[in-house]
Short mmCIF file of C-alpha atoms in Angstrom, two decimals:
data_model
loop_
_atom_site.label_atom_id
_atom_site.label_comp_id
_atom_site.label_asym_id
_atom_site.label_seq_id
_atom_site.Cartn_x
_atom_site.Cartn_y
_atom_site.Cartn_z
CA UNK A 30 96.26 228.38 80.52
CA UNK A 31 96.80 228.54 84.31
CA UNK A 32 94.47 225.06 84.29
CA UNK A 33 96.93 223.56 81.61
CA UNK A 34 99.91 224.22 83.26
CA UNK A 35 98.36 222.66 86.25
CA UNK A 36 97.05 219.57 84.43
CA UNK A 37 100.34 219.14 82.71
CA UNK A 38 102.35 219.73 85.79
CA UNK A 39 99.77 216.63 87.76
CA UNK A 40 100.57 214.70 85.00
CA UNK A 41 104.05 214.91 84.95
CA UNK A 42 104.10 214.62 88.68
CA UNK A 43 102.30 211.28 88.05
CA UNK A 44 104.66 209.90 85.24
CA UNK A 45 107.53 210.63 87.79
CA UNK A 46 106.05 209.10 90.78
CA UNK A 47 105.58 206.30 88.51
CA UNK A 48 108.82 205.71 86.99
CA UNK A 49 110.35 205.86 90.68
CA UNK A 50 108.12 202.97 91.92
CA UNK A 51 109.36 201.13 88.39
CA UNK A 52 112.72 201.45 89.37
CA UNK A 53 112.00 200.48 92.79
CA UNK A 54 110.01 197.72 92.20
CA UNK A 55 113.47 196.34 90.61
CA UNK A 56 116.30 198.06 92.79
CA UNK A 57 117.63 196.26 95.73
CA UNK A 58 119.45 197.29 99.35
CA UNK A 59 123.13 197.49 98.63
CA UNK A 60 124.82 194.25 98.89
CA UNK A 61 127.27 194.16 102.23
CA UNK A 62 128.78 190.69 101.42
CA UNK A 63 132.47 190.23 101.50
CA UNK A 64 133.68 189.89 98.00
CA UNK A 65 133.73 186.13 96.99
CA UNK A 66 137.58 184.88 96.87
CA UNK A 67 139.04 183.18 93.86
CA UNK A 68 142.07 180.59 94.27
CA UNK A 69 143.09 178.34 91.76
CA UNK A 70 142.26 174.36 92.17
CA UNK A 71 145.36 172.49 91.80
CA UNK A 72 145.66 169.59 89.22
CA UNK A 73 143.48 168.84 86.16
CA UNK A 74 139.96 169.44 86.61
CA UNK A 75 137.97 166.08 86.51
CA UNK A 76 134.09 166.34 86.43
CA UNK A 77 132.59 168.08 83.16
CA UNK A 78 136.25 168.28 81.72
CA UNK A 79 136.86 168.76 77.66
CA UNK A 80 140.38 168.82 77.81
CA UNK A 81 141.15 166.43 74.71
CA UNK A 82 139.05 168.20 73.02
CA UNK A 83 139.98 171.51 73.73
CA UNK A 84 143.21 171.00 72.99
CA UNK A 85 143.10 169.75 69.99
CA UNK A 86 141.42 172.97 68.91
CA UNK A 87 143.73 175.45 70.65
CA UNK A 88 142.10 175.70 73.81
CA UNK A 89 142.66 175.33 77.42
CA UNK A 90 140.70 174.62 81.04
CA UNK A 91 141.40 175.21 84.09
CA UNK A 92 139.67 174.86 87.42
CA UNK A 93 138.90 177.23 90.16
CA UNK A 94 137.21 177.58 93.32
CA UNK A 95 135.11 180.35 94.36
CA UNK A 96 134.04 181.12 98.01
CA UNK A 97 131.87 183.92 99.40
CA UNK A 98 128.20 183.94 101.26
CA UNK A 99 124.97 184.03 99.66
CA UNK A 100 121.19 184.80 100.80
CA UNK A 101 117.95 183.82 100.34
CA UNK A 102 115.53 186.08 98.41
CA UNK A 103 111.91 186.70 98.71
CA UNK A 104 109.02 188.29 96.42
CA UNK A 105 109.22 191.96 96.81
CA UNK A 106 105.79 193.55 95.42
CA UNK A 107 103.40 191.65 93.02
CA UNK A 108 104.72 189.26 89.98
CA UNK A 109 102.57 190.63 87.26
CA UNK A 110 102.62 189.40 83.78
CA UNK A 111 104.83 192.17 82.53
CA UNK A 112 107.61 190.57 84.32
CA UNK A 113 109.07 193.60 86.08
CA UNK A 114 109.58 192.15 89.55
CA UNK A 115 111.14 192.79 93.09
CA UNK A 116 113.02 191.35 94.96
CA UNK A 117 114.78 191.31 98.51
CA UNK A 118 117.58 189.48 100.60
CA UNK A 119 115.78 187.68 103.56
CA UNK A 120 117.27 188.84 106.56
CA UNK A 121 120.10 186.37 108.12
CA UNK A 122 119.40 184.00 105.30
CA UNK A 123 123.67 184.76 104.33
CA UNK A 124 125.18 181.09 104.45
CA UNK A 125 128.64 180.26 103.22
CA UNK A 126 129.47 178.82 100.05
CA UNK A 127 132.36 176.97 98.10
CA UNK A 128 131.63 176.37 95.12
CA UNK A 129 133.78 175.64 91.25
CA UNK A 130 134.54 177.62 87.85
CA UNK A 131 135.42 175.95 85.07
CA UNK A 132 137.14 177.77 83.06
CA UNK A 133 137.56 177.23 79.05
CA UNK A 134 139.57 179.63 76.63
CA UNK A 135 141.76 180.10 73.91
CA UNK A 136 145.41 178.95 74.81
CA UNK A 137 146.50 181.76 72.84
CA UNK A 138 145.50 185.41 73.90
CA UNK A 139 145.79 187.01 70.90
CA UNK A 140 142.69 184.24 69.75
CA UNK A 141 140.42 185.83 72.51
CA UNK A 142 137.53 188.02 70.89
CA UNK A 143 136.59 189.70 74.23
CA UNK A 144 133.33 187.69 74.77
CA UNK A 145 133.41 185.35 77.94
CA UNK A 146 129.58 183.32 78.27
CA UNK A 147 128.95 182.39 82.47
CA UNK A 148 127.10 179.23 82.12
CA UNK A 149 124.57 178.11 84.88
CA UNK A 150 125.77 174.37 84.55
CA UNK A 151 122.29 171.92 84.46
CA UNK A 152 122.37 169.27 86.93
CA UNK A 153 118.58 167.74 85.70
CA UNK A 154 120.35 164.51 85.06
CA UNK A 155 122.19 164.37 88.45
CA UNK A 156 125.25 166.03 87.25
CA UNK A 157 126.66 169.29 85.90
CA UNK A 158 126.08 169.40 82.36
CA UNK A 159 127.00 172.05 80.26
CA UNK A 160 124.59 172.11 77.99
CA UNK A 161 124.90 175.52 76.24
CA UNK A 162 128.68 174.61 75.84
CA UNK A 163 127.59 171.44 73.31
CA UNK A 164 125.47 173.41 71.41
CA UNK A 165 127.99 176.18 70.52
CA UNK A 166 131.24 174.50 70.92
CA UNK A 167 132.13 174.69 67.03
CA UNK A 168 131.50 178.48 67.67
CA UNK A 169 133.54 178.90 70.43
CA UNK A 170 136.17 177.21 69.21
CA UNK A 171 136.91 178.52 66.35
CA UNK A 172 135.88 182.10 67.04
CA UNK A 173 137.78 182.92 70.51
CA UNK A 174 135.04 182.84 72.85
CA UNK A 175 136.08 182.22 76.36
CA UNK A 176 133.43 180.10 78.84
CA UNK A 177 133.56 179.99 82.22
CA UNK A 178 130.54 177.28 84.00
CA UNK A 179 129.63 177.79 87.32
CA UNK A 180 128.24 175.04 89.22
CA UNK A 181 125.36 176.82 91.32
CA UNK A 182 122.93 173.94 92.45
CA UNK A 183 122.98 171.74 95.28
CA UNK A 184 122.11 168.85 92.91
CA UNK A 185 125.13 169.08 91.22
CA UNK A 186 127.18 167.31 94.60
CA UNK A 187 126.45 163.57 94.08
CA UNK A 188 127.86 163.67 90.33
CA UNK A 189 130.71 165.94 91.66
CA UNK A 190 131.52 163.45 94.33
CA UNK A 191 130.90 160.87 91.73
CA UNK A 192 133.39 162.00 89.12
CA UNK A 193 136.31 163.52 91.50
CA UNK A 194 135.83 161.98 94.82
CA UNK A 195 138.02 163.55 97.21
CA UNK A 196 138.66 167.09 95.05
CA UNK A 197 135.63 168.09 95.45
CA UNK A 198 135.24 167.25 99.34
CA UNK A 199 135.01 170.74 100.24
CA UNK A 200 132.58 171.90 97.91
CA UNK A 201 129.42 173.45 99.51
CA UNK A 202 126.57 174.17 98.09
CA UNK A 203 123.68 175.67 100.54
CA UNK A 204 120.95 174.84 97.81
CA UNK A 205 118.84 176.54 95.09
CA UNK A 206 117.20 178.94 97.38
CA UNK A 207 121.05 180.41 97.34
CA UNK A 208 121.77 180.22 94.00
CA UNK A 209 121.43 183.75 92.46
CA UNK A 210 124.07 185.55 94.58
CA UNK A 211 126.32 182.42 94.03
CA UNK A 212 126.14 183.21 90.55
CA UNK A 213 125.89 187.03 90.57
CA UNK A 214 129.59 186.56 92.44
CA UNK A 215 130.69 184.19 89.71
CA UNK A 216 129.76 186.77 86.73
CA UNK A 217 131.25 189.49 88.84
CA UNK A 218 134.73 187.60 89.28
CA UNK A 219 134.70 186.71 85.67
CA UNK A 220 134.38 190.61 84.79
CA UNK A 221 136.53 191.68 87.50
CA UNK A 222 139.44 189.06 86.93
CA UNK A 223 139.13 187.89 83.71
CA UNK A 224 142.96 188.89 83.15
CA UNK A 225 143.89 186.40 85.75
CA UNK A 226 141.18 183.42 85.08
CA UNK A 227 141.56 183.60 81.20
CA UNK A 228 145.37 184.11 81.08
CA UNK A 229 145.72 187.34 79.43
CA UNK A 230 149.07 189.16 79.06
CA UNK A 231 147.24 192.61 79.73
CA UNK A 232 143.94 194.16 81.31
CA UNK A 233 141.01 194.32 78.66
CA UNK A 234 137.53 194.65 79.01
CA UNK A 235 135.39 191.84 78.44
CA UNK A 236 131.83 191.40 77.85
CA UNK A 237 129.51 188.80 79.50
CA UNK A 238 126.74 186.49 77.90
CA UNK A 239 124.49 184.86 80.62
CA UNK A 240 124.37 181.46 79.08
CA UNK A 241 121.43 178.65 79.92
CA UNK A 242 120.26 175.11 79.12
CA UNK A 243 117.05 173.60 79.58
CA UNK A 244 115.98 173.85 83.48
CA UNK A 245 119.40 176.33 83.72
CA UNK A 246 117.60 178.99 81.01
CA UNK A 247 114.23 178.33 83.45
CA UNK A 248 116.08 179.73 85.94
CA UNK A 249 117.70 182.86 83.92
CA UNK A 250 114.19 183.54 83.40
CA UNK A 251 113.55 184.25 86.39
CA UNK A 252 117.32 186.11 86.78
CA UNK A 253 116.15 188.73 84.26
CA UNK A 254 112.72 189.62 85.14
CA UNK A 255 113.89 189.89 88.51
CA UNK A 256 117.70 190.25 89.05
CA UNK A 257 119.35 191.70 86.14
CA UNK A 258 117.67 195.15 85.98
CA UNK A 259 119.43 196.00 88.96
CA UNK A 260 122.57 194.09 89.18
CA UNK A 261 123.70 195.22 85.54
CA UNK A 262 126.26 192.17 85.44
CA UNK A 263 125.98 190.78 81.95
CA UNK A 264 126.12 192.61 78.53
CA UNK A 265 123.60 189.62 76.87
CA UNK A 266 121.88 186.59 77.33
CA UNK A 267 121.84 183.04 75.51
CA UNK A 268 118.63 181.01 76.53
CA UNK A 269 118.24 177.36 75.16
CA UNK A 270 115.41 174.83 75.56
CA UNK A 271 113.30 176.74 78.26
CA UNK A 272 110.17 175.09 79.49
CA UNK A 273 107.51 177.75 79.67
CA UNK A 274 108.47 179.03 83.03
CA UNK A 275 110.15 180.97 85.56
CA UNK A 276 112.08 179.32 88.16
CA UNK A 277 110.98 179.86 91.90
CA UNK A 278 113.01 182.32 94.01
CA UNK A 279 113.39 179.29 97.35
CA UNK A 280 111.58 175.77 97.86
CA UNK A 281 108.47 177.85 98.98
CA UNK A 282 108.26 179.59 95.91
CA UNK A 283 106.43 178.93 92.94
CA UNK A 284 107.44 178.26 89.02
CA UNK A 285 106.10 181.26 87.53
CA UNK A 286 103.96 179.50 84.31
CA UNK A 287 103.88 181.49 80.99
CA UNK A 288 106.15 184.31 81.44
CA UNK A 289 106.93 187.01 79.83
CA UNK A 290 110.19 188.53 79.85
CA UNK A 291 110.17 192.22 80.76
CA UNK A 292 110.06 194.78 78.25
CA UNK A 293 112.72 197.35 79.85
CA UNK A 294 115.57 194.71 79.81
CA UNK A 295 119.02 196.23 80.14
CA UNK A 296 120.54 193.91 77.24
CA UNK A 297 119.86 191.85 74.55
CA UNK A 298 118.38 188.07 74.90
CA UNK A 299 118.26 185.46 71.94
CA UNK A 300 116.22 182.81 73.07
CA UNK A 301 116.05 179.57 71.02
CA UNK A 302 113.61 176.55 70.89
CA UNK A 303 113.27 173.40 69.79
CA UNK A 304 110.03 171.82 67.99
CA UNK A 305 109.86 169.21 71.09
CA UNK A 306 109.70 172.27 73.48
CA UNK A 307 107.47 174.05 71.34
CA UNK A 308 105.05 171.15 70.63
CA UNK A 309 104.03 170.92 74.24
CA UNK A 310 104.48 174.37 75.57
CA UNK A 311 102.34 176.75 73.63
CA UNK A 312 102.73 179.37 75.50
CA UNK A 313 106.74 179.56 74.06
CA UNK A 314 105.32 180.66 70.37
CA UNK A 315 103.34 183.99 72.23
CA UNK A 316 107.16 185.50 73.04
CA UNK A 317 107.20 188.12 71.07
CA UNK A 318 110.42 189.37 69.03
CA UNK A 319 111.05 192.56 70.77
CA UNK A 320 113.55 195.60 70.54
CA UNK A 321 115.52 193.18 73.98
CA UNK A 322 114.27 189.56 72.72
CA UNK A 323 114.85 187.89 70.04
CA UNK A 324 113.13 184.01 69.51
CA UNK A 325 113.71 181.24 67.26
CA UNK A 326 112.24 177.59 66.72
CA UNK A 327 114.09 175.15 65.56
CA UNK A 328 112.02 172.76 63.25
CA UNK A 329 112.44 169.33 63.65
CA UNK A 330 115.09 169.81 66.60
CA UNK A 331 115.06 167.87 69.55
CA UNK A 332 115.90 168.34 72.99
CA UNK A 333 118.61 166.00 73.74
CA UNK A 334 119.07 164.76 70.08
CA UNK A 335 122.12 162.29 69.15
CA UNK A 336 124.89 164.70 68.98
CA UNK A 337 123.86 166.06 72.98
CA UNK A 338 123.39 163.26 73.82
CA UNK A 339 126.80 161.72 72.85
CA UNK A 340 128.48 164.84 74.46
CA UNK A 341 126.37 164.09 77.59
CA UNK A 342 127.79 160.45 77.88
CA UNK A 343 131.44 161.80 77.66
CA UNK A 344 131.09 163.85 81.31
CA UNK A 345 128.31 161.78 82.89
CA UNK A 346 128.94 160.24 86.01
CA UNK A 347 130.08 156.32 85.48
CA UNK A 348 126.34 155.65 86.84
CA UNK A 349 124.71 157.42 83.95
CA UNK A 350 126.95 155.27 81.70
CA UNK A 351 126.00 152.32 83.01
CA UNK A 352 122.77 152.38 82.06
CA UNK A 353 122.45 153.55 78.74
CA UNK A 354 118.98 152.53 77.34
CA UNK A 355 118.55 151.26 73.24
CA UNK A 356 115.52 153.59 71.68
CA UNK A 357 113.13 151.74 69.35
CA UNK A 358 114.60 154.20 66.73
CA UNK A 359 118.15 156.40 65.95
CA UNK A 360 117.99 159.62 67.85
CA UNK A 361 117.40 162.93 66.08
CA UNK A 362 120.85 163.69 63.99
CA UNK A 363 119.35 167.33 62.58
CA UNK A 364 122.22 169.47 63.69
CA UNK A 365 120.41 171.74 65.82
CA UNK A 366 123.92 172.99 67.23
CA UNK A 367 124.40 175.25 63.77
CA UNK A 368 121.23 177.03 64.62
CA UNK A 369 122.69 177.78 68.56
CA UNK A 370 125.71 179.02 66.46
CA UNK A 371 123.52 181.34 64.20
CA UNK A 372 122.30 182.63 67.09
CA UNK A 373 125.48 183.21 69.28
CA UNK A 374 126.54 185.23 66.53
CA UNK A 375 123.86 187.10 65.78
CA UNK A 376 123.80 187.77 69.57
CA UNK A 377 127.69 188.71 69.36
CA UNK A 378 126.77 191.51 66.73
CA UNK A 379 123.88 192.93 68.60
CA UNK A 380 125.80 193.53 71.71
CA UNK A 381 128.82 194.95 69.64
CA UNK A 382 127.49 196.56 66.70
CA UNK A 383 124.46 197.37 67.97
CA UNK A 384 122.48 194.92 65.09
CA UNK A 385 119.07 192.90 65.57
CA UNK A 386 119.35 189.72 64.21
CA UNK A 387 116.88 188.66 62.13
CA UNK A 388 113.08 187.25 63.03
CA UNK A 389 112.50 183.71 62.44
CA UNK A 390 109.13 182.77 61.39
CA UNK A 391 107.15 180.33 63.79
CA UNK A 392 106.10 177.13 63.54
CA UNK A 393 102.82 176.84 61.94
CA UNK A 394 100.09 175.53 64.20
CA UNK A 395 96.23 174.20 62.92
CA UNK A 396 93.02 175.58 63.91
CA UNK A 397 93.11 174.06 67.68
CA UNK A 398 96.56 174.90 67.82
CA UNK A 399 99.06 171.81 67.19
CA UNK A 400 101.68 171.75 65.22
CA UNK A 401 101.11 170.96 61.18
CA UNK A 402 103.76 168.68 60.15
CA UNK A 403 103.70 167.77 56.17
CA UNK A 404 103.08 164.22 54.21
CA UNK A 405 106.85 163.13 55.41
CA UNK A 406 106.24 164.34 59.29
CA UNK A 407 107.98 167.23 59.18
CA UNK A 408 106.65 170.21 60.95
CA UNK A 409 105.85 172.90 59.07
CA UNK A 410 107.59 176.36 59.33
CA UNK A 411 110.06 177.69 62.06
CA UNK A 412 113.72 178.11 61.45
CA UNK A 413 114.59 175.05 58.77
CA UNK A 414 118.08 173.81 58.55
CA UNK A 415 118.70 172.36 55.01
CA UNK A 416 118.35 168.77 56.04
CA UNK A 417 114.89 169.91 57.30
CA UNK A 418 114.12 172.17 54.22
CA UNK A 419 115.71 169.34 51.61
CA UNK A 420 114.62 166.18 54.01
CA UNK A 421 116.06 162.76 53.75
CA UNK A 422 114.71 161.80 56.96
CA UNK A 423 111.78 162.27 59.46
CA UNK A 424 113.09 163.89 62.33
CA UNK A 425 110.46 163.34 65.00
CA UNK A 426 110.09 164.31 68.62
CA UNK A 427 108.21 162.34 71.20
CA UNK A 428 107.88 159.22 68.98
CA UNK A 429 110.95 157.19 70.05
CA UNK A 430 110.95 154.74 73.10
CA UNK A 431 113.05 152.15 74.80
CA UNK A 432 113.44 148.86 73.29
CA UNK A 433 113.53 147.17 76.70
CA UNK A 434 110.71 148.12 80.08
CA UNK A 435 111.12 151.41 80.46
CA UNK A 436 113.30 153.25 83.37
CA UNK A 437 113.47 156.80 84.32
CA UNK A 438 116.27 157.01 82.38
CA UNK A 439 115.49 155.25 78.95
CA UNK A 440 112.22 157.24 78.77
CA UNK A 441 114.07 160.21 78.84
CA UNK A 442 116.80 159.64 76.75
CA UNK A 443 114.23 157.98 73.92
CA UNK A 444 111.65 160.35 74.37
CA UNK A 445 113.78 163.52 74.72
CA UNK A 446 115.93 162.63 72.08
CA UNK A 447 113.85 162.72 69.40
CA UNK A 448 114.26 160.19 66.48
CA UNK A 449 115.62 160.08 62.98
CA UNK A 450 113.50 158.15 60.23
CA UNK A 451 115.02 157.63 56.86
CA UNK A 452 112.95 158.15 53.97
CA UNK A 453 112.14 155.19 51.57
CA UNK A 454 113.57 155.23 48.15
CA UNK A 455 110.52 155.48 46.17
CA UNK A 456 109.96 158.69 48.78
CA UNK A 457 112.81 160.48 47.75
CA UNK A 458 112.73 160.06 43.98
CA UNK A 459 109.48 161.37 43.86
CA UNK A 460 109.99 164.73 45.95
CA UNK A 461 113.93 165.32 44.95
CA UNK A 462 114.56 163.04 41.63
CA UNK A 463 117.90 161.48 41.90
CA UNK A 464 121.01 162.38 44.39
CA UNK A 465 122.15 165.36 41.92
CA UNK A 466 118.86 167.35 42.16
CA UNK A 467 118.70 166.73 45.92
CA UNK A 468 122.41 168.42 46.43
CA UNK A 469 121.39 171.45 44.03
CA UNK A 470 118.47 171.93 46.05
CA UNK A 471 119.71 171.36 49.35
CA UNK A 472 122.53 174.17 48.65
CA UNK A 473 119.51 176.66 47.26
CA UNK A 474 118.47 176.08 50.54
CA UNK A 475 121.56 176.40 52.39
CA UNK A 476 122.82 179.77 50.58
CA UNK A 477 119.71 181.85 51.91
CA UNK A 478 120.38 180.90 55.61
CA UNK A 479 123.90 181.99 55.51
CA UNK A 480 123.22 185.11 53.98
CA UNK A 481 120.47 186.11 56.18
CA UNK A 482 122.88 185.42 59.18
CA UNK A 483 120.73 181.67 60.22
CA UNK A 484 123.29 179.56 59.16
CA UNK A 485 127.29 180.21 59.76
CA UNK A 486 129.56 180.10 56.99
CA UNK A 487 131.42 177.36 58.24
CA UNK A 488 128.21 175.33 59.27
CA UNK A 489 127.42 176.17 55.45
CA UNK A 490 130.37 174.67 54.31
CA UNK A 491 129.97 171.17 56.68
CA UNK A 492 126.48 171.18 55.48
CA UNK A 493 127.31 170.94 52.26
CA UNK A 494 130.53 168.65 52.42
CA UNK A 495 128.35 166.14 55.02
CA UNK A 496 125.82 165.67 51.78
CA UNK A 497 128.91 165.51 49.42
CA UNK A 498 129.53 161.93 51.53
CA UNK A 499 125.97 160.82 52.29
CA UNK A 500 125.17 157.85 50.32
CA UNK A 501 121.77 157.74 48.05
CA UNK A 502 120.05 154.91 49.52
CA UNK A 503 119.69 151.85 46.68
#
């Protein structure tokens, strides 16, 4: 007995010791920086600005700078493949910053629905783009979110300069190495003066989504595995279009490839993909759905398809206008934004109601692993929006070029944006029969995805109205 009490004793001695270095491995010294101050920026905010658009939906923006210092962190411990790493401030690495919110909510208060999503603004093109703001914008809108984008990166300057010339003079950006207490101080504001930044009549609590787009949802990556465990500052996370990587900590740190997002996360993550990601980046179909992660791929989506890429052009800097490149083919129109609204919902319930959303099955891959893609070109399996599931179209990925030699930028727009094929005639008699079949089948596969939480109602509704007015071709 005395020998079993001893061994069990050891062994929970063990399990403790263990669990300390676990939380350890993830805690960091307390944080002695002043509090970042918040002033408002006078006159109408110019670069990334809505407006017209917000209004006309009952929304609002607003402009605000942010000041406070931020450090450099280092690797604290191993990064192992579980993802549960350390980190620590480098001493004297504190520089000052000045840096923008831009703030979007309902005009009316009473519209609010307590939810507020921090977006890490991309600058991959040169300028800040909100990219997870285009692909839930009908969601926000007409469900009361508040968004609030914080430009973090140094490579966000030139456009800023570009677009607003003198207003944003004294913006200071120290660079990526000082990016994740720049935006830990911008989700902290957000929670701690939400009443003043989003207009409300009264003190309410709000919740936070972490919110990122291509290279920004690289980076929040790396923020949860490393950051979020300890800081506690958001209530969920919204991660679109990731490569299959971590972002490095400073410019003499290293993209972590392949990794896995820790399994003791404080808070939910929905993390959606398109096909393009997913037809290069293997790795992306191993993330497993989880009791913290939930992952969905898009079939037939692109990365920068048609409607991005129109949103794009409306805040791109008059440079990026310029030079807007003609693609051998029409970009990809699937409207991968109704699956990023699925999923904002579905994130929305399990942070409030406590309810998973559902599990999407993955694309389906051949015996040396590439994608299978049926007689039209359509991949096969994933999440399938009715114009995938009821096709009148090829919607491709990587097969689209420039018509004219090829820049930098015309590469990226053909090639990222997918392409859009139309089906022939003879095509689409023999797999739907006429235009009346095709709508009855296209709503049998609409009706499933709504009621399974994949497709919104009012998504639903546009899907089926957009068919009502598409034209059988002759």
């Amino acid at each position: 007995m005395k020998r079993a009490l001893l061994r069990s004793g050891f062994l929970a001695a063990l399990l403790l010791v263990a669990h300390t270095l676990s939380l350890s491995a993830s805690a960091e010294p307390a944080d002695d920086r002043p509090v970042a101050t918040l002033t408002p920026a006078m006159g109408a905010p110019v670069a990334t600005s809505r407006a017209a658009l917000l209004a006309r939906h009952g929304h609002t923006e607003r402009e605000w700078w942010l000041s406070g210092q931020a450090r450099v962190y280092d690797r604290a411990g191993a990064w192992d493949a579980d993802g549960r790493w350390g980190v620590a401030p480098r001493p004297g690495s504190a520089r000052p910053y000045a840096t923008r919110l831009l703030v979007r909510h309902p005009a009316d208060a009473a519209r609010f629905n307590g939810i507020v999503l921090v977006e890490w603004l991309n600058t991959t093109l040169g300028f800040d783009l909100d990219g997870g703001w285009i692909l839930t914008r009908d969601e926000l809108l007409r469900e009361g979110y508040a968004w609030v984008g914080v430009s973090v990166q140094a490579e966000a300057l030139p456009g800023l300069r570009a677009l607003g010339g003198t207003r944003y003079e004294t913006v200071n950006l120290p660079g990526d190495a000082h990016a994740w207490d720049l935006y830990a101080d911008a989700a902290h504001t957000v929670r701690r003066q939400a009443t003043r930044l989003l207009e409300l009549p009264a003190p309410r609590p709000v919740r936070l989504v972490g919110l990122g787009y291509s290279q920004s949802a690289v980076f929040l990556t790396t923020w949860l595995n490393a950051f979020e465990p300890a800081r506690r500052l958001f209530d969920g996370f919204l991660l679109h279009g990731a490569a299959p990587a971590a972002g490095p900590l400073h410019g003499d740190d290293s993209h972590v490839y392949a990794p896995r997002l820790r399994a003791d996360l404080p808070v939910p993550v929905m993390q959606v993909q398109t096909e393009m990601e997913v037809a290069v980046s293997w790795p992306l179909s191993r993330t497993p759905d989880t009791p913290r992660v939930r992952y969905w791929e898009v079939a037939g989506a692109a990365h920068l398809d048609a409607d991005v890429h129109a949103q794009t052009h409306a805040v791109a800097t008059p440079a990026w206008r310029a030079d807007e490149p003609r693609c051998l083919k029409p970009l990809n129109t699937l409207p991968l934004r109704h699956a990023d609204a699925a999923a904002l919902h579905a994130l929305r319930r399990w942070m409030t109601e406590g309810v998973p959303p559902p599990i999407v099955p993955r694309m389906a891959r051949g015996h040396i692993g590439f994608l299978t893609h049926d007689d039209d070109g359509n991949v096969v399996g994933g999440l399938r929006l009715p114009e995938l599931a009821v096709p009148l179209a090829q919607f491709g990925t990587y097969g689209n070029l420039p018509t004219s030699w090829p820049s930098v930028r015309g590469l990226y727009t053909c090639i990222a944006g997918g392409s859009t094929t139309p089906l022939s005639l003879q095509r689409l008699q023999q797999r739907h029969g006429n235009r009346d079949a095709w709508l009855q089948a296209l709503q049998r596969s609409a009706d499933p995805l709504r009621d399974a939480g994949l497709l919104r109602p009012a998504d639903h509704a546009a899907t089926l109205e957009t068919a009502r007015r598409t034209a059988w071709p002759r």
